[in-house]
mmCIF file of C-alpha atoms in Angstrom:
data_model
loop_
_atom_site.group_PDB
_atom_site.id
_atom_site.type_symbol
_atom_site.label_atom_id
_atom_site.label_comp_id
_atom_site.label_asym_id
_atom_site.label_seq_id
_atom_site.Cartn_x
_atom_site.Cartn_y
_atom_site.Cartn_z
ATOM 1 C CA UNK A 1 -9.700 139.423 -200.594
ATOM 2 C CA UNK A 2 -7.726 138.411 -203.412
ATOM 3 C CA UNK A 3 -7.888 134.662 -204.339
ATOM 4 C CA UNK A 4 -3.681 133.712 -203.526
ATOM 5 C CA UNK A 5 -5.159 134.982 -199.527
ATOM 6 C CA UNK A 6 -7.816 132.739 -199.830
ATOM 7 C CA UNK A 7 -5.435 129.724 -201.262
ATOM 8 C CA UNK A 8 -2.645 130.768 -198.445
ATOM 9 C CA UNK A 9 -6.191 130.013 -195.853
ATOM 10 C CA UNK A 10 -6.947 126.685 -196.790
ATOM 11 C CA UNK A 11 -3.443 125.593 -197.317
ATOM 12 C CA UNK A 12 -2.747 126.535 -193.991
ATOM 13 C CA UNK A 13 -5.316 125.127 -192.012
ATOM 14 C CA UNK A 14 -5.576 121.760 -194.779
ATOM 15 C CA UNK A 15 -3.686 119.703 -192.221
ATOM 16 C CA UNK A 16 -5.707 120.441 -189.405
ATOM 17 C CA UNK A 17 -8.829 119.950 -191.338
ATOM 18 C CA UNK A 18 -7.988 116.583 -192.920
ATOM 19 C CA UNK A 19 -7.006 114.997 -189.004
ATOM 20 C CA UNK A 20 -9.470 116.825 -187.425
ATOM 21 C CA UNK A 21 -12.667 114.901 -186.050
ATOM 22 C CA UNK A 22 -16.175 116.187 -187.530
ATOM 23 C CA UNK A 23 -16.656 119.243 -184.767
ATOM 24 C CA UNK A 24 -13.528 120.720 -185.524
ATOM 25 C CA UNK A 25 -14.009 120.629 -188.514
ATOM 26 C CA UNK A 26 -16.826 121.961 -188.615
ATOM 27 C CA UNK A 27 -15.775 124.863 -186.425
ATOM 28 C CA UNK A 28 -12.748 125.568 -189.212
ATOM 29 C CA UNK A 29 -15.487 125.605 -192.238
ATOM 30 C CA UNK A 30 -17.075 128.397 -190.070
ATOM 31 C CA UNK A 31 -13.990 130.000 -190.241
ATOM 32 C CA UNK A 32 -12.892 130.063 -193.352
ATOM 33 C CA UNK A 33 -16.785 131.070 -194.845
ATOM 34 C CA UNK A 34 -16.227 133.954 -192.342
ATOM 35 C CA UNK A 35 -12.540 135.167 -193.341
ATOM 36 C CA UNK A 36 -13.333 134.020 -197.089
ATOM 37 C CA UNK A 37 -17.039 134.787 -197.677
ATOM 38 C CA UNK A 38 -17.095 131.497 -199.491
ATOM 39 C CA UNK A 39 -20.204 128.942 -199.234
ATOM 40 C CA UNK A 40 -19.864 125.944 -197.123
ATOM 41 C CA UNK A 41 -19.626 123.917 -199.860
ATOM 42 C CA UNK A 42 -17.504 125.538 -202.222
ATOM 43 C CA UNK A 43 -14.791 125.175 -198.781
ATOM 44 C CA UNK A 44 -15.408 121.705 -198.474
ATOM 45 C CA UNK A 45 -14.796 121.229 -202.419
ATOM 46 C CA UNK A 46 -11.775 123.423 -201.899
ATOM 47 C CA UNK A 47 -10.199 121.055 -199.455
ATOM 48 C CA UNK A 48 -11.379 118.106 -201.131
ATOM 49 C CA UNK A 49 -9.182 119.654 -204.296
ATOM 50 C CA UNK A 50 -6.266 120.454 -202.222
ATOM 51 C CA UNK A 51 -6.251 116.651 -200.722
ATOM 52 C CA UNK A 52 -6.364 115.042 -203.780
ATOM 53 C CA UNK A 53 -3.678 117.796 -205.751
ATOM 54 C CA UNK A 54 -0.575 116.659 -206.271
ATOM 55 C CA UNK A 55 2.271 118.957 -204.994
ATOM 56 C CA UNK A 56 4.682 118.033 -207.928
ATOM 57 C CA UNK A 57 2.746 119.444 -210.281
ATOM 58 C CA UNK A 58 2.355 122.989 -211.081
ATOM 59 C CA UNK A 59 -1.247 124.777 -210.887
ATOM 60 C CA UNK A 60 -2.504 125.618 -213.944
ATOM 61 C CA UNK A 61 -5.501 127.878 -214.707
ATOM 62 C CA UNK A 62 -7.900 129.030 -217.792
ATOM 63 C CA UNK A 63 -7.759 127.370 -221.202
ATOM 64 C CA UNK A 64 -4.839 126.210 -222.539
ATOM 65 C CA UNK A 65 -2.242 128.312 -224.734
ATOM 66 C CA UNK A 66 -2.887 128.339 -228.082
ATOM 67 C CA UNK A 67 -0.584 130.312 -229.483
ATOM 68 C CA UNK A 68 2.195 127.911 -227.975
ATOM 69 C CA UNK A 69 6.470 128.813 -227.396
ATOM 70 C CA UNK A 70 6.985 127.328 -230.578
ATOM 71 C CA UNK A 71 4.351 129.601 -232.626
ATOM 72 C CA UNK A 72 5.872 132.093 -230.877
ATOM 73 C CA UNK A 73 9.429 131.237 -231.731
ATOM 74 C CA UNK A 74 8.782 131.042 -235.397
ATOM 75 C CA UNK A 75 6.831 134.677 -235.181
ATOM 76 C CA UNK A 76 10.429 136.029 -233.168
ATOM 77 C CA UNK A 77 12.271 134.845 -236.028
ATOM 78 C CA UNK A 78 10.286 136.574 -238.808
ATOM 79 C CA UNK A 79 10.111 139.622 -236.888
ATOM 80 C CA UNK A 80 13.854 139.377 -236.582
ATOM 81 C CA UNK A 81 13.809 138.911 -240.256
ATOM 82 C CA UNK A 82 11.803 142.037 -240.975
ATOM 83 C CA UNK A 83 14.396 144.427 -239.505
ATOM 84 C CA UNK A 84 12.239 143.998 -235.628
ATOM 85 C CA UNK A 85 10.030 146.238 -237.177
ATOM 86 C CA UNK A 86 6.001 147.389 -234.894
ATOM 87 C CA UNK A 87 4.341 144.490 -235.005
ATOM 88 C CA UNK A 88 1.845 146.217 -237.386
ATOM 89 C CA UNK A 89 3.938 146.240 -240.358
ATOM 90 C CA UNK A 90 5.154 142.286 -239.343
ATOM 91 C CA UNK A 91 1.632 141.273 -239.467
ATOM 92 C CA UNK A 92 1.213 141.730 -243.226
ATOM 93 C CA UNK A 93 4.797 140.431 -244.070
ATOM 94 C CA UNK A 94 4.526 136.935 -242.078
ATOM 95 C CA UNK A 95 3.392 134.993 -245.278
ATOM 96 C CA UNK A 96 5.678 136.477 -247.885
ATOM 97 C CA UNK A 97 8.368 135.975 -245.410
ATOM 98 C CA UNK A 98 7.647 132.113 -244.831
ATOM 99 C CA UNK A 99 7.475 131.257 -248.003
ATOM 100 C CA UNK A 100 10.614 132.809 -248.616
ATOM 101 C CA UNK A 101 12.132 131.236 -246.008
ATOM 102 C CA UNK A 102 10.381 127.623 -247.286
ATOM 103 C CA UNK A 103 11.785 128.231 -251.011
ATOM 104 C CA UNK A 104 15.362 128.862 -249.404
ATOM 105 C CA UNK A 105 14.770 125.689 -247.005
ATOM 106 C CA UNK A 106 15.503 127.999 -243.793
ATOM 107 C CA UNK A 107 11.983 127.592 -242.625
ATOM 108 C CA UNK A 108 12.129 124.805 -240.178
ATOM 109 C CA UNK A 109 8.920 124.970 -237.966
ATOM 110 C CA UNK A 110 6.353 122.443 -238.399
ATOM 111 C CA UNK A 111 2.854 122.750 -240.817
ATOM 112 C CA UNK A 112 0.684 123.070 -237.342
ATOM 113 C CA UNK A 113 3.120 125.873 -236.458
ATOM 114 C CA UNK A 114 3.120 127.710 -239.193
ATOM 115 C CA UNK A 115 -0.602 127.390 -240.008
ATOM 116 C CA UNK A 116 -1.526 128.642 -236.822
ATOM 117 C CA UNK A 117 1.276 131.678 -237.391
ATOM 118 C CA UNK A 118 -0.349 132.754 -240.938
ATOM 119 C CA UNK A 119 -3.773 132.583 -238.836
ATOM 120 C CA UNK A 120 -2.503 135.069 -236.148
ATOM 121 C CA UNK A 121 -4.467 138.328 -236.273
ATOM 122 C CA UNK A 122 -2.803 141.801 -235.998
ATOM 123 C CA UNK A 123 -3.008 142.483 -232.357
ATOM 124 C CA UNK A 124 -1.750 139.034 -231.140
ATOM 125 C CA UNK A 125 1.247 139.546 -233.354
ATOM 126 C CA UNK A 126 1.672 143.187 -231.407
ATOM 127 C CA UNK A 127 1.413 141.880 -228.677
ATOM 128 C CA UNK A 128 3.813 139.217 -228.987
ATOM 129 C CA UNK A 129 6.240 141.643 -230.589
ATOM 130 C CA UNK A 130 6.342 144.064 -227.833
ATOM 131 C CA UNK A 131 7.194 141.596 -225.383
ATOM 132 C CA UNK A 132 10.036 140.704 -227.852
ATOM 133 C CA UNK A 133 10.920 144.564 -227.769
ATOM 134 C CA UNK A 134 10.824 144.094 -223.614
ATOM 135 C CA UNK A 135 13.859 143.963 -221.547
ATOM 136 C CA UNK A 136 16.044 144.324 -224.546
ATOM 137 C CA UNK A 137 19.288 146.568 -224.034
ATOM 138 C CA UNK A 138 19.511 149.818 -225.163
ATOM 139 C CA UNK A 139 20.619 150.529 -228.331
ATOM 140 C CA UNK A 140 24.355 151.704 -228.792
ATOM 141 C CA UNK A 141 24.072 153.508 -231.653
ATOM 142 C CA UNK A 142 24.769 157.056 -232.160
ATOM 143 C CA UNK A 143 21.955 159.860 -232.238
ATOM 144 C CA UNK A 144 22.194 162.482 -234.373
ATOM 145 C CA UNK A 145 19.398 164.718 -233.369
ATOM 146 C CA UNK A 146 18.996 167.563 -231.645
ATOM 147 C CA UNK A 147 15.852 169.168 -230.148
ATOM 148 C CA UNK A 148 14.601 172.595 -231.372
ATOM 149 C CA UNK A 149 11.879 174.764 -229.727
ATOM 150 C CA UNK A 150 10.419 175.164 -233.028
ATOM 151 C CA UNK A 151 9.392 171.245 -232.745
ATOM 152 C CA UNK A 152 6.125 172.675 -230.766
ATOM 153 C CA UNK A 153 4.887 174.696 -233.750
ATOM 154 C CA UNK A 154 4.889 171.341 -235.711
ATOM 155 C CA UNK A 155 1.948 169.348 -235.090
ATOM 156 C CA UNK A 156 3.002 165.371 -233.458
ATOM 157 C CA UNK A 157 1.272 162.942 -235.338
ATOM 158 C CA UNK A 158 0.895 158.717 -234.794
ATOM 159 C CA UNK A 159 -1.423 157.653 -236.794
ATOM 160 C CA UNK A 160 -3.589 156.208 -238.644
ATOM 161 C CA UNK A 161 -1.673 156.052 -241.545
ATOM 162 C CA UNK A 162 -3.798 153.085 -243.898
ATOM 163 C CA UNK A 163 -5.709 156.386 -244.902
ATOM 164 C CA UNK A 164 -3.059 158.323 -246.211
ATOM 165 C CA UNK A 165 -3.129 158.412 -249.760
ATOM 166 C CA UNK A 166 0.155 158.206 -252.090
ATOM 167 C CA UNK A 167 1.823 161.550 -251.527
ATOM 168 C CA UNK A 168 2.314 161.495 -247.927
ATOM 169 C CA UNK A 169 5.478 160.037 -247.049
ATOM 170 C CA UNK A 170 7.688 159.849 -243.794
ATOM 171 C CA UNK A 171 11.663 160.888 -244.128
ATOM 172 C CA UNK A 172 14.416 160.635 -242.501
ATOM 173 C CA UNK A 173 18.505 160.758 -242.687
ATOM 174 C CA UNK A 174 20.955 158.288 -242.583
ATOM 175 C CA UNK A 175 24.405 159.395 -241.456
ATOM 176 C CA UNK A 176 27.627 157.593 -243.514
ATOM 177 C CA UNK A 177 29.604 157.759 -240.661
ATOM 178 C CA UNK A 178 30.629 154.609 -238.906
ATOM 179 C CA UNK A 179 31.138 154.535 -235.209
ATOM 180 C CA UNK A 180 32.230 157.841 -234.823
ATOM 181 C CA UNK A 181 30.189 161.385 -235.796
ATOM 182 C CA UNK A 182 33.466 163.266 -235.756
ATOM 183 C CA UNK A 183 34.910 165.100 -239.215
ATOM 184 C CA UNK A 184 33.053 165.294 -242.279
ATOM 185 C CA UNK A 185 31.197 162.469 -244.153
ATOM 186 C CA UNK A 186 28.379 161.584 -246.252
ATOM 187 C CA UNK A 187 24.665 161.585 -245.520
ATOM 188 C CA UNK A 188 21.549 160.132 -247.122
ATOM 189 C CA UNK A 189 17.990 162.034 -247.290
ATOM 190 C CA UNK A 190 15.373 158.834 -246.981
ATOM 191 C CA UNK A 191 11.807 159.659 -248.085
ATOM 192 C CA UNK A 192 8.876 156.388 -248.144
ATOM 193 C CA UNK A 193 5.142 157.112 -249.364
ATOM 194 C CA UNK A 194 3.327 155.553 -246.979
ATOM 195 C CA UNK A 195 0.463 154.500 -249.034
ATOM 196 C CA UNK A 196 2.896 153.220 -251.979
ATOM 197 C CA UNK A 197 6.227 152.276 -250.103
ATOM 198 C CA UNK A 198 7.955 154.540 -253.065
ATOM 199 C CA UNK A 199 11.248 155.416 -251.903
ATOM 200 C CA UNK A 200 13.247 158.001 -252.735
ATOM 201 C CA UNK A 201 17.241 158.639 -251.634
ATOM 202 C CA UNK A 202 19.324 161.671 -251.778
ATOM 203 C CA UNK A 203 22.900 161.881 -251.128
ATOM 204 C CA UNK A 204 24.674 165.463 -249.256
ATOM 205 C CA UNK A 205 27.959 166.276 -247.997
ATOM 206 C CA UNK A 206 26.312 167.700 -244.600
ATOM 207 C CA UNK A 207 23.378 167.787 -242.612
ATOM 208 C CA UNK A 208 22.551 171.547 -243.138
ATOM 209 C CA UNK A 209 19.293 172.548 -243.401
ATOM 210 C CA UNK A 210 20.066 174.492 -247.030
ATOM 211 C CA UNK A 211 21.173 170.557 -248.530
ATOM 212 C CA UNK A 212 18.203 169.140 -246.573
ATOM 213 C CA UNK A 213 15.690 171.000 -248.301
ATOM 214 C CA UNK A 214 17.149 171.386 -251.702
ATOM 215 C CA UNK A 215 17.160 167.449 -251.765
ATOM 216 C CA UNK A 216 13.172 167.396 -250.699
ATOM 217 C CA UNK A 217 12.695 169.393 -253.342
ATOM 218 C CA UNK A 218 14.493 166.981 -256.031
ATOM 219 C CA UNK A 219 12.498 164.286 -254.426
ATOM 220 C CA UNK A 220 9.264 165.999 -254.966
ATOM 221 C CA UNK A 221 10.378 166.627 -258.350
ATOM 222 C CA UNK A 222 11.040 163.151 -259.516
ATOM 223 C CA UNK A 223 7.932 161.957 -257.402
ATOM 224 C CA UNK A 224 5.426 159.870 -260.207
ATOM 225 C CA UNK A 225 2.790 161.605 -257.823
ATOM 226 C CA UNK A 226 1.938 165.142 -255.782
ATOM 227 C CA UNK A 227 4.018 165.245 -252.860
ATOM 228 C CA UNK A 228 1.371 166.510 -249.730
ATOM 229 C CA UNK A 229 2.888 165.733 -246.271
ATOM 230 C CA UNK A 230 6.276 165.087 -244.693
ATOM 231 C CA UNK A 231 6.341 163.258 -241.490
ATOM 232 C CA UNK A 232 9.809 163.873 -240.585
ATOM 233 C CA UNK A 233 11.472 163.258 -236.966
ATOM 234 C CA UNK A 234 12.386 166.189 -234.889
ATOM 235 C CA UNK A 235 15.456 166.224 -236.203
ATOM 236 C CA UNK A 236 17.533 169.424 -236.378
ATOM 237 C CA UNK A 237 17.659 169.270 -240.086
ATOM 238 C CA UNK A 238 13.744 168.914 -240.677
ATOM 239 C CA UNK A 239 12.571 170.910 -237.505
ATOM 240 C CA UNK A 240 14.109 174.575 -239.435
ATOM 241 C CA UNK A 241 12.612 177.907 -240.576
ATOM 242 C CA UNK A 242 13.655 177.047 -243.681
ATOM 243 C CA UNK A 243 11.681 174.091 -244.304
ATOM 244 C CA UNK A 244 8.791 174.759 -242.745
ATOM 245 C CA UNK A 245 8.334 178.219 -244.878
ATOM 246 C CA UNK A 246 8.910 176.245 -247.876
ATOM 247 C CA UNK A 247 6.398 173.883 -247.109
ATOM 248 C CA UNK A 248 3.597 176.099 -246.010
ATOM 249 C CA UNK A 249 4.423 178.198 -249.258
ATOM 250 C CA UNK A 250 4.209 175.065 -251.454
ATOM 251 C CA UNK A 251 0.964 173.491 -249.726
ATOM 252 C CA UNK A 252 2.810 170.955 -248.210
ATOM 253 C CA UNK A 253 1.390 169.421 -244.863
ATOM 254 C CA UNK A 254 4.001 169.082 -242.755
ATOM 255 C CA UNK A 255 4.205 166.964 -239.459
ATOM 256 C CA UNK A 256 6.770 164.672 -236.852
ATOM 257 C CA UNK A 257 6.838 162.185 -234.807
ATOM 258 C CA UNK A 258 7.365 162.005 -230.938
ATOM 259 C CA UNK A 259 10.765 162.537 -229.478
ATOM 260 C CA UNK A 260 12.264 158.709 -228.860
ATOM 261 C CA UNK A 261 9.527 157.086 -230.638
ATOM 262 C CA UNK A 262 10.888 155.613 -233.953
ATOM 263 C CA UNK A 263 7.483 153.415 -234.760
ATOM 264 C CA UNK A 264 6.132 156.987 -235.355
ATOM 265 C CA UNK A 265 8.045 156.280 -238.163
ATOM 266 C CA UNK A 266 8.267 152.860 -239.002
ATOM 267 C CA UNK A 267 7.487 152.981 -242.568
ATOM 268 C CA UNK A 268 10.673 154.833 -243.408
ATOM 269 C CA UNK A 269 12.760 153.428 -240.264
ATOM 270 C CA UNK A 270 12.501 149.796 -241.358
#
């Protein structure tokens, strides 16, 4: 029995109880110990608790919040800051961000606030952040990729990434385009080292794979270190033939993310 069934019990037979004489109340304690499986004294507390409560006030249970709505406020607004990145890249950003935000005299939250917001550890902030991410509406933007059976060749990978060393990098392209993917128009090759945040950019006319690979190529080129994996999305310009021969043939590890996932890749995303 679940405890609100035990609560609905002894609210509804409180009135009886309280202006009942000492047998009948005695024969509802026998009742509810039956029903409840509570002790005979833990129902008499009960009732005692539920004469004395006042019906204004709202029940409260556990310890107290202490990561309050206004800690919580102040975390939405960095993490609104950073782009709404995972909440395990905002983690590392919240102090650089606040005292930003304090040198531009934007940061208006209180010293307890903020103290106990630098204090947060990594998992409250992800958990605050997805239930930032929750109920929000769709996005409206425009997709520009398109599945390919040669996606299940290419191994899926999430993570961990703090072990990646510089060289491993996740890419990605950015279409010029406005609201509209009609005609022709410009589009930008994206590629972050994970380890290093280096980013590199490369500009092409299309989104063919030819372009798409020639400009990973100049990226590796002008790289200050080896490149050894691309963590691309399963985009139709990544997921080709093309690329993955030339990776294979250059030693090149060569992974994606999941389909609709974009904190697969976060590091270049954000």
């Amino acid at each position: 029995m679940t405890m609100a069934s035990k609560n609905e019990i002894f609210r509804e037979k409180l009135k009886i109880y309280l202006k009942g004489s000492k047998a009948e109340k005695q024969k509802i304690l026998d009742h509810v110990c039956f029903v409840t499986g509570m002790h005979r004294k833990a129902a008499v507390r009960k009732f005692k608790r539920l004469q004395l409560k006042d019906s204004r006030l709202p029940e409260s249970r556990g310890r107290p919040a202490y990561y309050t709505n206004d800690v919580n406020l102040a975390l939405k607004e960095i993490w609104q800051a950073a782009s709404e990145v995972c909440g395990e890249l905002v983690h590392p950003i919240i102090p650089e961000y606040v005292a930003a935000l304090k040198r531009d005299g934007m940061w208006l939250h209180g010293e307890e606030t903020t103290a106990k917001l630098l204090q947060m550890s990594e998992g409250s902030v992800k958990l605050r952040v997805s239930g930032f991410m929750t109920g929000r509406k769709p996005s409206k933007g425009i997709s520009a990729t398109k599945p390919s059976k040669l996606k299940e060749l290419i191994p899926i990978f999430i993570g961990p990434w703090k072990d990646k060393p510089p060289g491993y990098g996740q890419i990605d392209t950015v279409a010029h385009c406005g609201d509209t993917l009609i005609g022709s128009f410009a589009w930008t090759v994206n590629w972050t080292d994970v380890a290093t945040l280096w980013g590199s950019r490369r500009a092409q006319r299309n989104k063919g794979q030819r372009a798409t690979q020639a400009n990973i190529e100049i990226i590796r080129d002008h790289l200050p270190f080896a490149l050894l994996g691309i963590h691309p999305d399963t985009g139709s310009e990544f997921i080709t033939w093309l690329l993955k021969g030339w990776t294979e043939e250059q030693g090149i590890e060569m992974t994606r993310s999941r389909p609709y996932h974009k904190d697969d890749n976060a590091y270049v995303e954000q």
